[in-house]
Structure formats: structure tokens, C-alpha cells
mmCIF file of C-alpha atoms and ligand atoms in Angstrom:
data_model
loop_
_atom_site.group_PDB
_atom_site.id
_atom_site.type_symbol
_atom_site.label_atom_id
_atom_site.label_comp_id
_atom_site.label_asym_id
_atom_site.label_seq_id
_atom_site.Cartn_x
_atom_site.Cartn_y
_atom_site.Cartn_z
ATOM 1 C CA UNK A 25 12.674 -13.418 13.641
ATOM 2 C CA UNK A 26 12.810 -13.200 9.424
ATOM 3 C CA UNK A 27 16.147 -13.253 7.713
ATOM 4 C CA UNK A 28 16.049 -10.447 5.677
ATOM 5 C CA UNK A 29 18.244 -12.078 3.280
ATOM 6 C CA UNK A 30 15.199 -14.392 2.575
ATOM 7 C CA UNK A 31 12.447 -11.926 1.524
ATOM 8 C CA UNK A 32 10.921 -11.917 -1.837
ATOM 9 C CA UNK A 33 12.665 -9.097 -3.999
ATOM 10 C CA UNK A 34 10.540 -6.352 -3.474
ATOM 11 C CA UNK A 35 11.075 -2.544 -5.994
ATOM 12 C CA UNK A 36 11.325 -0.927 -9.292
ATOM 13 C CA UNK A 37 14.558 -2.934 -10.359
ATOM 14 C CA UNK A 38 14.137 -6.107 -8.907
ATOM 15 C CA UNK A 39 9.995 -6.945 -10.243
ATOM 16 C CA UNK A 40 9.216 -3.895 -12.244
ATOM 17 C CA UNK A 41 6.115 -2.674 -9.255
ATOM 18 C CA UNK A 42 6.903 -0.220 -7.762
ATOM 19 C CA UNK A 43 7.395 -0.691 -3.149
ATOM 20 C CA UNK A 44 5.542 1.743 -1.016
ATOM 21 C CA UNK A 45 8.887 3.092 -0.140
ATOM 22 C CA UNK A 46 9.365 3.757 -3.339
ATOM 23 C CA UNK A 47 6.123 5.501 -4.114
ATOM 24 C CA UNK A 48 6.806 7.482 -1.005
ATOM 25 C CA UNK A 49 10.223 8.676 -2.673
ATOM 26 C CA UNK A 50 8.883 9.507 -5.582
ATOM 27 C CA UNK A 51 8.420 13.393 -5.683
ATOM 28 C CA UNK A 52 5.060 13.097 -8.961
ATOM 29 C CA UNK A 53 3.355 11.845 -5.480
ATOM 30 C CA UNK A 54 0.217 13.910 -3.973
ATOM 31 C CA UNK A 55 0.318 14.353 -0.668
ATOM 32 C CA UNK A 56 -2.228 12.343 1.003
ATOM 33 C CA UNK A 57 -3.748 15.933 1.709
ATOM 34 C CA UNK A 58 -3.768 17.289 -1.717
ATOM 35 C CA UNK A 59 -5.853 13.859 -2.617
ATOM 36 C CA UNK A 60 -8.804 13.795 -0.832
ATOM 37 C CA UNK A 61 -8.437 17.883 -2.075
ATOM 38 C CA UNK A 62 -10.397 16.986 -5.162
ATOM 39 C CA UNK A 63 -9.230 15.526 -8.943
ATOM 40 C CA UNK A 64 -5.025 15.512 -8.706
ATOM 41 C CA UNK A 65 -2.669 12.983 -10.408
ATOM 42 C CA UNK A 66 -0.584 10.633 -9.458
ATOM 43 C CA UNK A 67 2.901 10.178 -11.844
ATOM 44 C CA UNK A 68 4.669 7.319 -11.075
ATOM 45 C CA UNK A 69 7.596 7.569 -13.063
ATOM 46 C CA UNK A 70 10.633 7.059 -10.764
ATOM 47 C CA UNK A 71 13.536 5.787 -13.628
ATOM 48 C CA UNK A 72 16.061 8.373 -14.818
ATOM 49 C CA UNK A 73 14.798 7.757 -18.662
ATOM 50 C CA UNK A 74 15.315 10.670 -21.437
ATOM 51 C CA UNK A 75 11.604 11.912 -20.840
ATOM 52 C CA UNK A 76 9.299 14.802 -21.044
ATOM 53 C CA UNK A 77 5.931 15.108 -23.196
ATOM 54 C CA UNK A 78 4.430 15.335 -19.698
ATOM 55 C CA UNK A 79 5.980 18.597 -18.394
ATOM 56 C CA UNK A 80 5.761 20.070 -21.566
ATOM 57 C CA UNK A 81 2.065 19.750 -22.333
ATOM 58 C CA UNK A 82 1.110 21.295 -18.808
ATOM 59 C CA UNK A 83 -0.338 23.972 -19.428
ATOM 60 C CA UNK A 84 -0.743 24.709 -15.903
ATOM 61 C CA UNK A 85 3.426 24.197 -15.024
ATOM 62 C CA UNK A 86 2.328 21.353 -12.424
ATOM 63 C CA UNK A 87 5.302 18.978 -13.628
ATOM 64 C CA UNK A 88 8.574 19.553 -14.364
ATOM 65 C CA UNK A 89 10.979 17.673 -15.523
ATOM 66 C CA UNK A 90 14.099 20.656 -16.805
ATOM 67 C CA UNK A 91 17.478 19.669 -17.654
ATOM 68 C CA UNK A 92 18.946 17.311 -17.859
ATOM 69 C CA UNK A 93 15.538 15.896 -19.207
ATOM 70 C CA UNK A 94 16.558 12.815 -17.674
ATOM 71 C CA UNK A 95 14.991 13.815 -14.191
ATOM 72 C CA UNK A 96 12.326 12.380 -12.740
ATOM 73 C CA UNK A 97 9.427 14.574 -12.991
ATOM 74 C CA UNK A 98 8.410 16.587 -10.168
ATOM 75 C CA UNK A 99 4.421 17.757 -9.167
ATOM 76 C CA UNK A 100 3.533 20.724 -7.786
ATOM 77 C CA UNK A 101 0.360 19.056 -6.873
ATOM 78 C CA UNK A 102 -0.990 22.345 -5.922
ATOM 79 C CA UNK A 103 -0.827 24.015 -9.518
ATOM 80 C CA UNK A 104 -2.446 20.167 -10.631
ATOM 81 C CA UNK A 105 -6.336 21.420 -11.168
ATOM 82 C CA UNK A 106 -6.949 17.628 -12.527
ATOM 83 C CA UNK A 107 -7.833 18.007 -15.676
ATOM 84 C CA UNK A 108 -5.816 14.812 -16.983
ATOM 85 C CA UNK A 109 -4.136 15.695 -20.075
ATOM 86 C CA UNK A 110 -0.500 14.111 -19.359
ATOM 87 C CA UNK A 111 -2.641 10.737 -18.457
ATOM 88 C CA UNK A 112 -2.417 9.276 -22.537
ATOM 89 C CA UNK A 113 0.727 11.214 -23.796
ATOM 90 C CA UNK A 114 2.374 9.346 -21.299
ATOM 91 C CA UNK A 115 4.671 6.628 -23.670
ATOM 92 C CA UNK A 116 5.099 5.015 -19.766
ATOM 93 C CA UNK A 117 2.008 4.379 -18.566
ATOM 94 C CA UNK A 118 2.694 5.971 -15.565
ATOM 95 C CA UNK A 119 0.602 8.820 -14.829
ATOM 96 C CA UNK A 120 -2.985 8.298 -12.856
ATOM 97 C CA UNK A 121 -6.251 10.421 -12.373
ATOM 98 C CA UNK A 122 -7.544 10.307 -8.699
ATOM 99 C CA UNK A 123 -9.701 11.812 -6.666
ATOM 100 C CA UNK A 124 -10.053 10.574 -2.914
ATOM 101 C CA UNK A 125 -12.284 13.102 -2.646
ATOM 102 C CA UNK A 126 -16.210 11.513 -3.299
ATOM 103 C CA UNK A 127 -18.634 10.319 0.346
ATOM 104 C CA UNK A 128 -19.342 7.811 -2.695
ATOM 105 C CA UNK A 129 -15.313 6.040 -4.008
ATOM 106 C CA UNK A 130 -12.565 7.669 -4.482
ATOM 107 C CA UNK A 131 -12.365 8.023 -8.518
ATOM 108 C CA UNK A 132 -9.200 6.129 -10.685
ATOM 109 C CA UNK A 133 -8.730 7.070 -14.057
ATOM 110 C CA UNK A 134 -6.004 5.719 -16.996
ATOM 111 C CA UNK A 135 -4.746 4.668 -19.908
ATOM 112 C CA UNK A 136 -6.324 1.991 -21.433
ATOM 113 C CA UNK A 137 -5.258 0.185 -24.602
ATOM 114 C CA UNK A 138 -7.192 -3.489 -25.382
ATOM 115 C CA UNK A 139 -10.109 -4.590 -26.307
ATOM 116 C CA UNK A 140 -12.782 -4.620 -25.925
ATOM 117 C CA UNK A 141 -13.495 -1.896 -24.227
ATOM 118 C CA UNK A 142 -15.474 -1.759 -20.441
ATOM 119 C CA UNK A 143 -18.498 -0.162 -21.090
ATOM 120 C CA UNK A 144 -19.749 2.528 -18.726
ATOM 121 C CA UNK A 145 -21.907 1.222 -15.414
ATOM 122 C CA UNK A 146 -20.085 -2.126 -16.513
ATOM 123 C CA UNK A 147 -18.104 -4.106 -12.695
ATOM 124 C CA UNK A 148 -14.597 -4.799 -13.472
ATOM 125 C CA UNK A 149 -11.886 -6.035 -11.818
ATOM 126 C CA UNK A 150 -9.892 -3.434 -10.167
ATOM 127 C CA UNK A 151 -5.751 -4.528 -10.350
ATOM 128 C CA UNK A 152 -3.260 -3.440 -8.560
ATOM 129 C CA UNK A 153 0.598 -2.455 -10.020
ATOM 130 C CA UNK A 154 1.392 -6.134 -10.171
ATOM 131 C CA UNK A 155 -1.824 -7.146 -12.283
ATOM 132 C CA UNK A 156 -3.328 -8.426 -9.284
ATOM 133 C CA UNK A 157 -7.594 -8.341 -8.365
ATOM 134 C CA UNK A 158 -8.154 -5.919 -5.266
ATOM 135 C CA UNK A 159 -11.260 -4.602 -5.516
ATOM 136 C CA UNK A 160 -14.143 -3.966 -7.968
ATOM 137 C CA UNK A 161 -14.957 -0.913 -10.119
ATOM 138 C CA UNK A 162 -17.791 0.309 -11.323
ATOM 139 C CA UNK A 163 -16.892 2.717 -15.032
ATOM 140 C CA UNK A 164 -17.669 5.554 -14.842
ATOM 141 C CA UNK A 165 -16.659 7.179 -17.839
ATOM 142 C CA UNK A 166 -15.182 5.606 -21.457
ATOM 143 C CA UNK A 167 -13.013 8.684 -22.958
ATOM 144 C CA UNK A 168 -11.692 8.232 -26.497
ATOM 145 C CA UNK A 169 -11.739 11.710 -27.648
ATOM 146 C CA UNK A 170 -9.267 14.111 -29.502
ATOM 147 C CA UNK A 171 -8.719 15.217 -26.385
ATOM 148 C CA UNK A 172 -6.616 12.564 -25.470
ATOM 149 C CA UNK A 173 -5.477 11.408 -28.766
ATOM 150 C CA UNK A 174 -7.759 8.783 -28.958
ATOM 151 C CA UNK A 175 -6.362 6.853 -27.232
ATOM 152 C CA UNK A 176 -9.283 5.548 -24.416
ATOM 153 C CA UNK A 177 -9.154 6.313 -20.508
ATOM 154 C CA UNK A 178 -11.455 4.412 -18.290
ATOM 155 C CA UNK A 179 -12.185 5.915 -15.251
ATOM 156 C CA UNK A 180 -13.545 3.333 -11.888
ATOM 157 C CA UNK A 181 -15.224 4.235 -8.508
ATOM 158 C CA UNK A 182 -13.561 2.506 -6.690
ATOM 159 C CA UNK A 183 -14.062 1.841 -2.637
ATOM 160 C CA UNK A 184 -12.672 4.554 -0.507
ATOM 161 C CA UNK A 185 -8.636 3.677 0.209
ATOM 162 C CA UNK A 186 -8.452 2.365 -3.248
ATOM 163 C CA UNK A 187 -7.507 4.735 -5.436
ATOM 164 C CA UNK A 188 -3.832 4.484 -4.626
ATOM 165 C CA UNK A 189 -4.582 0.998 -5.284
ATOM 166 C CA UNK A 190 -6.217 0.227 -8.617
ATOM 167 C CA UNK A 191 -4.111 0.839 -11.502
ATOM 168 C CA UNK A 192 -6.339 -1.076 -14.494
ATOM 169 C CA UNK A 193 -9.279 -3.347 -14.896
ATOM 170 C CA UNK A 194 -9.973 -6.966 -16.484
ATOM 171 C CA UNK A 195 -12.759 -7.102 -17.986
ATOM 172 C CA UNK A 196 -14.569 -10.659 -15.702
ATOM 173 C CA UNK A 197 -15.427 -13.067 -18.100
ATOM 174 C CA UNK A 198 -19.349 -13.592 -18.116
HETATM 175 S S1 SF4 B 200 -3.826 16.756 -14.715
HETATM 176 FE FE1 SF4 B 200 -3.879 18.780 -15.901
HETATM 177 S S2 SF4 B 200 -3.462 20.224 -15.274
HETATM 178 FE FE2 SF4 B 200 -2.433 18.408 -13.763
HETATM 179 S S3 SF4 B 200 -0.968 17.536 -14.048
HETATM 180 FE FE3 SF4 B 200 -1.874 16.822 -15.776
HETATM 181 S S4 SF4 B 200 -2.119 18.237 -17.781
HETATM 182 FE FE4 SF4 B 200 -1.303 19.355 -15.814
HETATM 183 S S1 SF4 B 201 5.953 11.409 -19.582
HETATM 184 FE FE1 SF4 B 201 5.319 9.998 -18.543
HETATM 185 S S2 SF4 B 201 7.186 8.522 -18.950
HETATM 186 FE FE2 SF4 B 201 8.001 10.041 -19.795
HETATM 187 S S3 SF4 B 201 8.768 11.788 -17.902
HETATM 188 FE FE3 SF4 B 201 6.780 11.889 -17.705
HETATM 189 S S4 SF4 B 201 5.152 10.618 -16.461
HETATM 190 FE FE4 SF4 B 201 7.583 9.394 -17.259
#
């Protein structure tokens, strides 16, 4: 039997990467049932920090921080319309938009502040929360508009089941 004392450290405090258990306990993560019904945000913000632009910006009232401002954001996944407006203003880049309702693969959208930007249609590496390549994805949209305050937001199509795994991309070397 493995000795728990010898297990590698996991979790936000130890590695900077949320563990599966932390994700399940995070009040910003929608239910699996809601994820399958169409686009919804996944708020992976589990630290008690003084921050609330997500709450202020969501006109649907789907995100609640309240008082004190160090509360973790709570998502009302029934109120979220999947508009994506809260992604770019999050200073922690902790908000993702996931759509697990499509037959031809999940969609995941996230801010991307690197150059060069990927191109629509390009096949890229899909990276997990730790920056490891876990699959390939196809770039469906590259938004770089006033709507997102000129912060590029990328939407990838990834294999079914990877919408809750892929959190960034890498452009493969040619
Ligand atoms: S995606 Fe739109 S509706 Fe959903 S939480 Fe963000 S701003 Fe609100
Ligand atoms: S804006 Fe981002 S970092 Fe700030 S509370 Fe909301 S999810 Fe967390």
C-alpha cells in the first residue's frame, strides 16, 4: 500500500494547480448537468482574495461575491447565459467558458495574452492546468475586440470530455 506521506504534493497551495477535489469544492464550478446543456462559465477562483470585477460585470447576476470582498465567487449556473463577457476582465484569468453540449467535441474559451496569436482553423496543443499537453484542439474563434477590452479570447474545439481539462494552448513548432 502506498504511504500517503510519500505522495507528491497536490493542490493549489502546494503546486499552484487546483486538485480534482478542490475543483469539486469550488463554488464557481457549474454542475455536470448544466455543462451538458450549453455554454456556461467555470470560475476556478478558490483563494480568498479581495476582488470582484466578475460580480460587477455580470448583468445576469450569475456571480456573487458579496461581503466581505474576499469571499470566493459563487456561480448560479442557471442564471449564466454563456455570453463570455466576464472572461477577459478577470485579473486572475480564472474564468473559462465551456460548452459540453456539442456532438463534435467540447468548446472551451479563455483569455490568451501571448504573441503570435493562433489563427482560426489552426490545430494547436491543448494544455491542462499544469501546462502539460493533454490533447489537440482546433481554433474556432480568435476574438480581439472592444467587447473583451482588446484582450484576445480564444475558443478551441477539443475532444469530448476535454472541456474541463484544457485551459490554454501552445502553438506547435512548425
Ligand atoms: S458568461 Fe455572461 S452571463 Fe455567464 S457569468 Fe459571465 S457575464 Fe454572467
Ligand atoms: S474577477 Fe477573477 S480573480 Fe477576481 S474574484 Fe472574480 S474570478 Fe476571482
